mmCIF file of C-alpha atoms in Angstrom:
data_model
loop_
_atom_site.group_PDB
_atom_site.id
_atom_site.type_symbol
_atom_site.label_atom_id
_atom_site.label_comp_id
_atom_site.label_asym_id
_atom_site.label_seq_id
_atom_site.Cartn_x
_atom_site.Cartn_y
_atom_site.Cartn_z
ATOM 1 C CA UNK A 1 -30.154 -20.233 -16.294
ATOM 2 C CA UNK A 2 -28.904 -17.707 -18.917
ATOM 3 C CA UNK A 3 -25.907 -18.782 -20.667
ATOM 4 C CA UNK A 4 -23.309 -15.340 -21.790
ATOM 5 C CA UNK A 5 -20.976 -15.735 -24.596
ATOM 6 C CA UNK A 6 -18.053 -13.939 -24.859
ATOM 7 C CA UNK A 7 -16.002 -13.079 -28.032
ATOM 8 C CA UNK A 8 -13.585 -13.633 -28.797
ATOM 9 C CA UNK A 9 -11.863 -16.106 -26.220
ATOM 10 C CA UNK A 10 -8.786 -14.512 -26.372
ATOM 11 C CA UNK A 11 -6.999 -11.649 -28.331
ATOM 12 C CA UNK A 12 -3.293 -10.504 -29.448
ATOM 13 C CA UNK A 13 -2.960 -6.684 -28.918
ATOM 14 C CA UNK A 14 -0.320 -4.649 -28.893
ATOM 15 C CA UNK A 15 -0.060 -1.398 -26.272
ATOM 16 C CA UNK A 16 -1.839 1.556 -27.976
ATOM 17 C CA UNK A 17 -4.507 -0.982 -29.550
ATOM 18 C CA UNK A 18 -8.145 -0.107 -29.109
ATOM 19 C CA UNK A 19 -9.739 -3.610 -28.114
ATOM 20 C CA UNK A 20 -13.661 -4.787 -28.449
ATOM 21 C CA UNK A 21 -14.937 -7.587 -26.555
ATOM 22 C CA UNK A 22 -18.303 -8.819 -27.152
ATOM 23 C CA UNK A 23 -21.147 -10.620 -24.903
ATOM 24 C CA UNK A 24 -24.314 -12.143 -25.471
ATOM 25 C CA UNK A 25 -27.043 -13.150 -23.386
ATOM 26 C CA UNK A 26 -29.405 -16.219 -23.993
ATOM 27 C CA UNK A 27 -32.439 -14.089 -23.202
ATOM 28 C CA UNK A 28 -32.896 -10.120 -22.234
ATOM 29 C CA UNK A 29 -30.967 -8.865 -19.761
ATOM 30 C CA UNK A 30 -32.032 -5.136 -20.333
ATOM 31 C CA UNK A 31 -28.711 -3.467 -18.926
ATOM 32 C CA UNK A 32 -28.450 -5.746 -15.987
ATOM 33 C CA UNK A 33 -24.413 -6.683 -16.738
ATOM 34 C CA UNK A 34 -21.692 -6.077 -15.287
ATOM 35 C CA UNK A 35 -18.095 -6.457 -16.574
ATOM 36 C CA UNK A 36 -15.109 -7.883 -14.535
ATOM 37 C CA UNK A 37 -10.693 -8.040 -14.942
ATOM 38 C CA UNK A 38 -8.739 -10.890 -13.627
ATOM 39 C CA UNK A 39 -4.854 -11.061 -13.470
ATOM 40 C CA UNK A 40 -3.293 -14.116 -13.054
ATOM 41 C CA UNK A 41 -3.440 -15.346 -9.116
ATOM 42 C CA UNK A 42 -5.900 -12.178 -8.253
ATOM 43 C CA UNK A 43 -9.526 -11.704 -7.837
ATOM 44 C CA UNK A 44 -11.903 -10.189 -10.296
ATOM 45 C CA UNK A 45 -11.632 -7.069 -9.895
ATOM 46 C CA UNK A 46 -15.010 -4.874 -10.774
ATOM 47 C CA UNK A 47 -14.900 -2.424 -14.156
ATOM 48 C CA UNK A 48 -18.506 -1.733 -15.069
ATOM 49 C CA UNK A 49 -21.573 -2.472 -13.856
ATOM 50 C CA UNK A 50 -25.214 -1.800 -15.227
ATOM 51 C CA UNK A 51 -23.733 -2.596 -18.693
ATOM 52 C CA UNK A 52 -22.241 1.168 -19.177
ATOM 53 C CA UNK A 53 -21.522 2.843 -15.371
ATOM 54 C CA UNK A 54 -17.722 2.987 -15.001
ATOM 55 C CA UNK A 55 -17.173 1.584 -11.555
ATOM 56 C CA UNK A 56 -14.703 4.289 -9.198
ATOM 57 C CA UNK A 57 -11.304 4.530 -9.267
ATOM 58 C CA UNK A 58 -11.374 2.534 -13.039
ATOM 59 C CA UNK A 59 -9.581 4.410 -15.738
ATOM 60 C CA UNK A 60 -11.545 5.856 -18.140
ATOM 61 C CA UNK A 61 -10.197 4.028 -21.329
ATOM 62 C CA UNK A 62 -12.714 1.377 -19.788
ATOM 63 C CA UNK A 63 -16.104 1.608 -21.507
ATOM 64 C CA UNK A 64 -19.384 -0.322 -21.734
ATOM 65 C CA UNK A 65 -22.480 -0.180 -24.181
ATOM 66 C CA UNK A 66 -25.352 -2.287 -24.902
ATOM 67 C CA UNK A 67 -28.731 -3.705 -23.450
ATOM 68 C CA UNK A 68 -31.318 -6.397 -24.337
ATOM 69 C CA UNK A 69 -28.677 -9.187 -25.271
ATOM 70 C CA UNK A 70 -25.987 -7.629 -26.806
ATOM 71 C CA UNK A 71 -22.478 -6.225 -24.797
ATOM 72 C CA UNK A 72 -19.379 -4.739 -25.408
ATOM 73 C CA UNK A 73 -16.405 -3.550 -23.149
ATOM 74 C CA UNK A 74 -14.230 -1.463 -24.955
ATOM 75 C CA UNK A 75 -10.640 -0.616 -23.881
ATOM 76 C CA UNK A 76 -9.698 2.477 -26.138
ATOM 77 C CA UNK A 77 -6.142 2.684 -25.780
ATOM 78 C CA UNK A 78 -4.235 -0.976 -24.623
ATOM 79 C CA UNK A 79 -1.794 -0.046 -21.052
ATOM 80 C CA UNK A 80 0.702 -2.970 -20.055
ATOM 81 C CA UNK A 81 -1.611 -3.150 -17.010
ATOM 82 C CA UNK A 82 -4.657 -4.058 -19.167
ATOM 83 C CA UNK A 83 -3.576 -7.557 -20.535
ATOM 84 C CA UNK A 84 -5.751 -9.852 -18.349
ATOM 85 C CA UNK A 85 -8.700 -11.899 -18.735
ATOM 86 C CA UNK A 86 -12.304 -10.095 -18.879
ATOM 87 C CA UNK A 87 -15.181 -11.408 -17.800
ATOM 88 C CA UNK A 88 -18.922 -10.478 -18.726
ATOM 89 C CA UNK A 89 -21.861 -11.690 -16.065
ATOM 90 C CA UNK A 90 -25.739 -11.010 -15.725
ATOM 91 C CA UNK A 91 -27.180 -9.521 -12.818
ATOM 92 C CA UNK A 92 -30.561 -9.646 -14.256
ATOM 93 C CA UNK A 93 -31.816 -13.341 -12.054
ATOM 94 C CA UNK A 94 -30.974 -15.623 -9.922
ATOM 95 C CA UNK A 95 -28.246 -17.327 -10.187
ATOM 96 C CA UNK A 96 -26.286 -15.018 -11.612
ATOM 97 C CA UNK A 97 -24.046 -16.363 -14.197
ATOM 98 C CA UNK A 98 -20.810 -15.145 -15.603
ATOM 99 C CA UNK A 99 -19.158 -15.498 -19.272
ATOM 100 C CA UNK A 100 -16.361 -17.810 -20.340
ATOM 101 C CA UNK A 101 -13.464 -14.814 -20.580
ATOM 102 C CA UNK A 102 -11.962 -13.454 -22.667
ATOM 103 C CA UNK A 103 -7.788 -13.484 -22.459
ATOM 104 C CA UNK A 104 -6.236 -10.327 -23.376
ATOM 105 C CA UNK A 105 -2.380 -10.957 -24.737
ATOM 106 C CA UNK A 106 0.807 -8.828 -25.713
ATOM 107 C CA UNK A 107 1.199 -9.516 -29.106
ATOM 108 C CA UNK T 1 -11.603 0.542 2.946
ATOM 109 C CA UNK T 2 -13.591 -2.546 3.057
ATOM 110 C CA UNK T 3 -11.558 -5.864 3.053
ATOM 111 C CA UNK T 4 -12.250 -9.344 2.944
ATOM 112 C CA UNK T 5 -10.731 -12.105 3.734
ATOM 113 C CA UNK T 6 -11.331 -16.227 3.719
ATOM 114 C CA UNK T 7 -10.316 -18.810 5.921
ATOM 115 C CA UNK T 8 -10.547 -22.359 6.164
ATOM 116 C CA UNK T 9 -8.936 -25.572 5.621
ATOM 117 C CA UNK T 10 -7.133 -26.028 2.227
ATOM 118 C CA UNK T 11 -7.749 -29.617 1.581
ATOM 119 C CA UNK T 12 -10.961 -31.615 2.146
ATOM 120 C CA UNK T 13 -11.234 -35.327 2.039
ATOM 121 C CA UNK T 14 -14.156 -36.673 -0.701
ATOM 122 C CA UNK T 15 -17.546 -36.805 0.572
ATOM 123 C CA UNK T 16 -16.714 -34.268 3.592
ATOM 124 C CA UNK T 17 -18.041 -30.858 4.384
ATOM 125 C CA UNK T 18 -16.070 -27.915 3.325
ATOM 126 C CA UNK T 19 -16.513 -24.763 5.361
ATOM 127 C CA UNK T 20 -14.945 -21.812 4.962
ATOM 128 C CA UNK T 21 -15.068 -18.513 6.547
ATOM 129 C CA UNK T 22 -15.351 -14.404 5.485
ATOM 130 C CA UNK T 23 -13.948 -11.954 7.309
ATOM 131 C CA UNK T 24 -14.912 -8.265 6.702
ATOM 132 C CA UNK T 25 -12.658 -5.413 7.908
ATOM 133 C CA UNK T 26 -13.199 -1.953 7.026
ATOM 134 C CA UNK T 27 -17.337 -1.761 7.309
ATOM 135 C CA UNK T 28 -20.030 -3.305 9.026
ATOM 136 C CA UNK T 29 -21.435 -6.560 7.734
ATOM 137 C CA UNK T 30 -25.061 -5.392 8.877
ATOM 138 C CA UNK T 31 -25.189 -2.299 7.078
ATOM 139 C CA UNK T 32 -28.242 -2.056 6.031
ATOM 140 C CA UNK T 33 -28.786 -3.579 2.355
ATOM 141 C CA UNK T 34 -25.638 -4.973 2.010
ATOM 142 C CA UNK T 35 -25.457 -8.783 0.524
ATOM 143 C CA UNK T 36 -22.487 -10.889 0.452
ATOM 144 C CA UNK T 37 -21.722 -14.111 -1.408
ATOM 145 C CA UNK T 38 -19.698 -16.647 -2.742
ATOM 146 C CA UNK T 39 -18.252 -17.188 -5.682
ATOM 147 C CA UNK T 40 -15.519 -20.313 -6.959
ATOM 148 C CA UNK T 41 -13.179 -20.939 -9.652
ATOM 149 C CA UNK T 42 -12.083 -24.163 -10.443
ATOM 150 C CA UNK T 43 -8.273 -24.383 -11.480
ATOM 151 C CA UNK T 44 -7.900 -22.766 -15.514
ATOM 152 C CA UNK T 45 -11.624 -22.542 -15.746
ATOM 153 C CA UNK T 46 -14.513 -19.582 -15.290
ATOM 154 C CA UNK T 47 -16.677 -17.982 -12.296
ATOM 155 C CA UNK T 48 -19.640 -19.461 -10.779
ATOM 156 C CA UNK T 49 -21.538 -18.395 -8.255
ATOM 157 C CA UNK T 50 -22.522 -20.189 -5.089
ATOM 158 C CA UNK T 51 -24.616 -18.531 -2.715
ATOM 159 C CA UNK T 52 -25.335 -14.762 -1.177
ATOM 160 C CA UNK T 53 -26.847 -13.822 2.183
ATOM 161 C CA UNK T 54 -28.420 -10.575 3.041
ATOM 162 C CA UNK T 55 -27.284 -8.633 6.069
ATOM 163 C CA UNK T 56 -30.448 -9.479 7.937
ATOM 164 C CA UNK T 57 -29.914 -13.092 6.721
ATOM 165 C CA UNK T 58 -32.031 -13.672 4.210
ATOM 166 C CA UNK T 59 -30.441 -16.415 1.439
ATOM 167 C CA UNK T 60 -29.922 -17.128 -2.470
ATOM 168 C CA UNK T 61 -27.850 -20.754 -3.531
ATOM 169 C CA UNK T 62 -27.667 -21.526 -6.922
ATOM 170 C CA UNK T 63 -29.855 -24.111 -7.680
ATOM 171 C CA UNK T 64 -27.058 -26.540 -9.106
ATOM 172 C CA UNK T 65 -25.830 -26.394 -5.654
ATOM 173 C CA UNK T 66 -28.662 -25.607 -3.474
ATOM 174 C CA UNK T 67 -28.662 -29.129 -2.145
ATOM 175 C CA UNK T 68 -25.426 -29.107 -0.867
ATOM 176 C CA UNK T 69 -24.816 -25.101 0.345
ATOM 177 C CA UNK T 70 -25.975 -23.188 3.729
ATOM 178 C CA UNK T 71 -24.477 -19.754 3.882
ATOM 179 C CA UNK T 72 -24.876 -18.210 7.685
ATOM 180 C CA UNK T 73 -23.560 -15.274 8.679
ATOM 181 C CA UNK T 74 -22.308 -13.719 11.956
ATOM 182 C CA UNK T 75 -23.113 -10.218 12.307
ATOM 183 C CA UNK T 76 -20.873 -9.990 15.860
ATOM 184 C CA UNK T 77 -17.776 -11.443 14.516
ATOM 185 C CA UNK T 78 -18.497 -9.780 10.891
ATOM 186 C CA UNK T 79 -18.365 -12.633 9.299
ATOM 187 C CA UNK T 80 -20.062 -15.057 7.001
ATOM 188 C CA UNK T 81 -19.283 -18.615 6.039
ATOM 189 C CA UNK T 82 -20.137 -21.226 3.699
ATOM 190 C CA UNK T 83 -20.697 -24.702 3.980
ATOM 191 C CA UNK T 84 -20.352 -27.397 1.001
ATOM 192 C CA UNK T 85 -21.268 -30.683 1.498
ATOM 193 C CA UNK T 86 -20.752 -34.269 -0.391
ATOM 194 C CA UNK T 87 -17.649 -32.587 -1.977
ATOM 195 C CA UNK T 88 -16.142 -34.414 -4.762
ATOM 196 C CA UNK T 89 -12.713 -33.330 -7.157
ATOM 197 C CA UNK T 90 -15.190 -31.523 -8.933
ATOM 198 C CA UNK T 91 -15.324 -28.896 -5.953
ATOM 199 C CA UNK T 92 -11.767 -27.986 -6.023
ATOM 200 C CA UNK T 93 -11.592 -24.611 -6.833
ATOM 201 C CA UNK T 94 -10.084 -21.428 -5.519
ATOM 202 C CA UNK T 95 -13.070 -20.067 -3.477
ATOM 203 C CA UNK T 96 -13.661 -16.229 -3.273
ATOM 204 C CA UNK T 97 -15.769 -14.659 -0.645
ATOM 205 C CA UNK T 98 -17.685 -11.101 -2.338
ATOM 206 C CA UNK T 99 -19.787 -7.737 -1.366
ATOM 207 C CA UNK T 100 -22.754 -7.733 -3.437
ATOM 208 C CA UNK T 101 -24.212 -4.286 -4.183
ATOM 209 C CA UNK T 102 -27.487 -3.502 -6.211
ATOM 210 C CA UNK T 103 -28.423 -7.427 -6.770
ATOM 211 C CA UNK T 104 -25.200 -9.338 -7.636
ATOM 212 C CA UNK T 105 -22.577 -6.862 -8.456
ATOM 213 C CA UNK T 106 -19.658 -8.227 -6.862
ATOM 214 C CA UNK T 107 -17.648 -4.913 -5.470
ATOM 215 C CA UNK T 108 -15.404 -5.983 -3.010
ATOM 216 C CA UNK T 109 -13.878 -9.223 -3.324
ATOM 217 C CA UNK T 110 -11.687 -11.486 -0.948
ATOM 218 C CA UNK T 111 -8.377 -12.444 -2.440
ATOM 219 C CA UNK T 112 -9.577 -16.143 -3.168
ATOM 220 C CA UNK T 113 -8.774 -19.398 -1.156
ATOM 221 C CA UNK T 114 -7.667 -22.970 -2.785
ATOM 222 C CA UNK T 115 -9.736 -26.161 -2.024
ATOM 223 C CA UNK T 116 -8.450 -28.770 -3.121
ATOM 224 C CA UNK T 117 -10.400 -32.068 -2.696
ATOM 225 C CA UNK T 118 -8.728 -35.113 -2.314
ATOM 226 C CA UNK T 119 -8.035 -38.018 0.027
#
């Protein structure tokens, strides 16, 4: 299976704050990831998929880049609505395998 | 707007079947090229995926669980269902039923179910 690493695990932020999360593949993924926000009780709810394609209806403060092994969702300007926990996952084989999350927090 | 919902008991004894159940609302389950799956979430911990069938039935488990998974689905109820056998403590886990689009790219998501396994 390929293992994804997310980084950090969790973050303090404040509203306003740009925010970087990394993810990282065991093997080459080319663009085949997808990224993910969960509130607390909720399901995942879809942001990006194919590592950079902003999924509808998802503001566009919500970014993706990357390919081969290397990942990052970028939220460019923290809302109240954004603290959550993100989660990266490969599309690229079977099974499909998700990261560990990463826990975004009000500082 | 597509909606999906699961169903199904919320407490299984050890060493039982669980089976739960995926109702879609909003779209046809056997639209052409549409998958669905399912995905869990044990309590405080990450996503894993289980299973996904294809609209004209064709399956994927995850080979940690392949043993112990069917996935059918029910084209003139819209509806597909999982089964999980042998179930231990270490199947509890809020269970969420999915629409897969393009190869795994979970779209449309139920709003999760709690199994809790215990005698």
């Amino acid at each position: 299976d390929i293992q994804m690493t997310q980084s950090p695990s969790s973050l303090s932020a404040s509203v306003g704050d740009g925010v970087t999360i990394t993810c990282r593949a065991t093997q080459t993924i080319t663009t085949y990831l997808n990224w993910y926000q969960q509130k607390p009780g909720k399901a995942p709810n879809l942001l990006i998929y194919a590592a950079s394609s902003l999924q509808s209806g998802v503001p566009s403060r919500f970014s993706g880049s990357g390919s081969g092994t290397d990942f990052t969702l970028t939220i460019s300007s923290l809302q109240p609505e954004d603290f959550a926990t993100y989660y990266c996952q490969q599309s690229s084989t079977t099974p499909p395998t998700f990261g560990q999350g990463t826990k975004v927090e009000i500082k | 707007q597509l909606q999906l919902q699961e169903s199904g008991p919320g407490l299984v004894k050890p060493s039982k079947t669980l089976a739960l159940t995926c109702t879609v609302s909003g779209g046809s389950i056997s639209s052409s090229g549409n998958y669905w799956g399912w995905i869990r979430q044990p309590p405080g911990k990450g996503l894993e995926w289980i299973a996904t069938i294809s609209s004209s039935g064709g399956t994927y488990y995850n080979p940690s669980l392949k043993s112990r998974v069917t996935i059918s689905i029910d084209t003139s109820q819209n509806q597909f269902s999982l089964k999980l056998s042998s179930v231990t403590a270490a199947d509890t886990a809020v269970y969420y039923c999915a629409k897969n689009t393009g190869g795994y790219i979970f779209d449309y998501w139920g709003q999760g179910t709690l199994v809790t396994v215990s005698s």
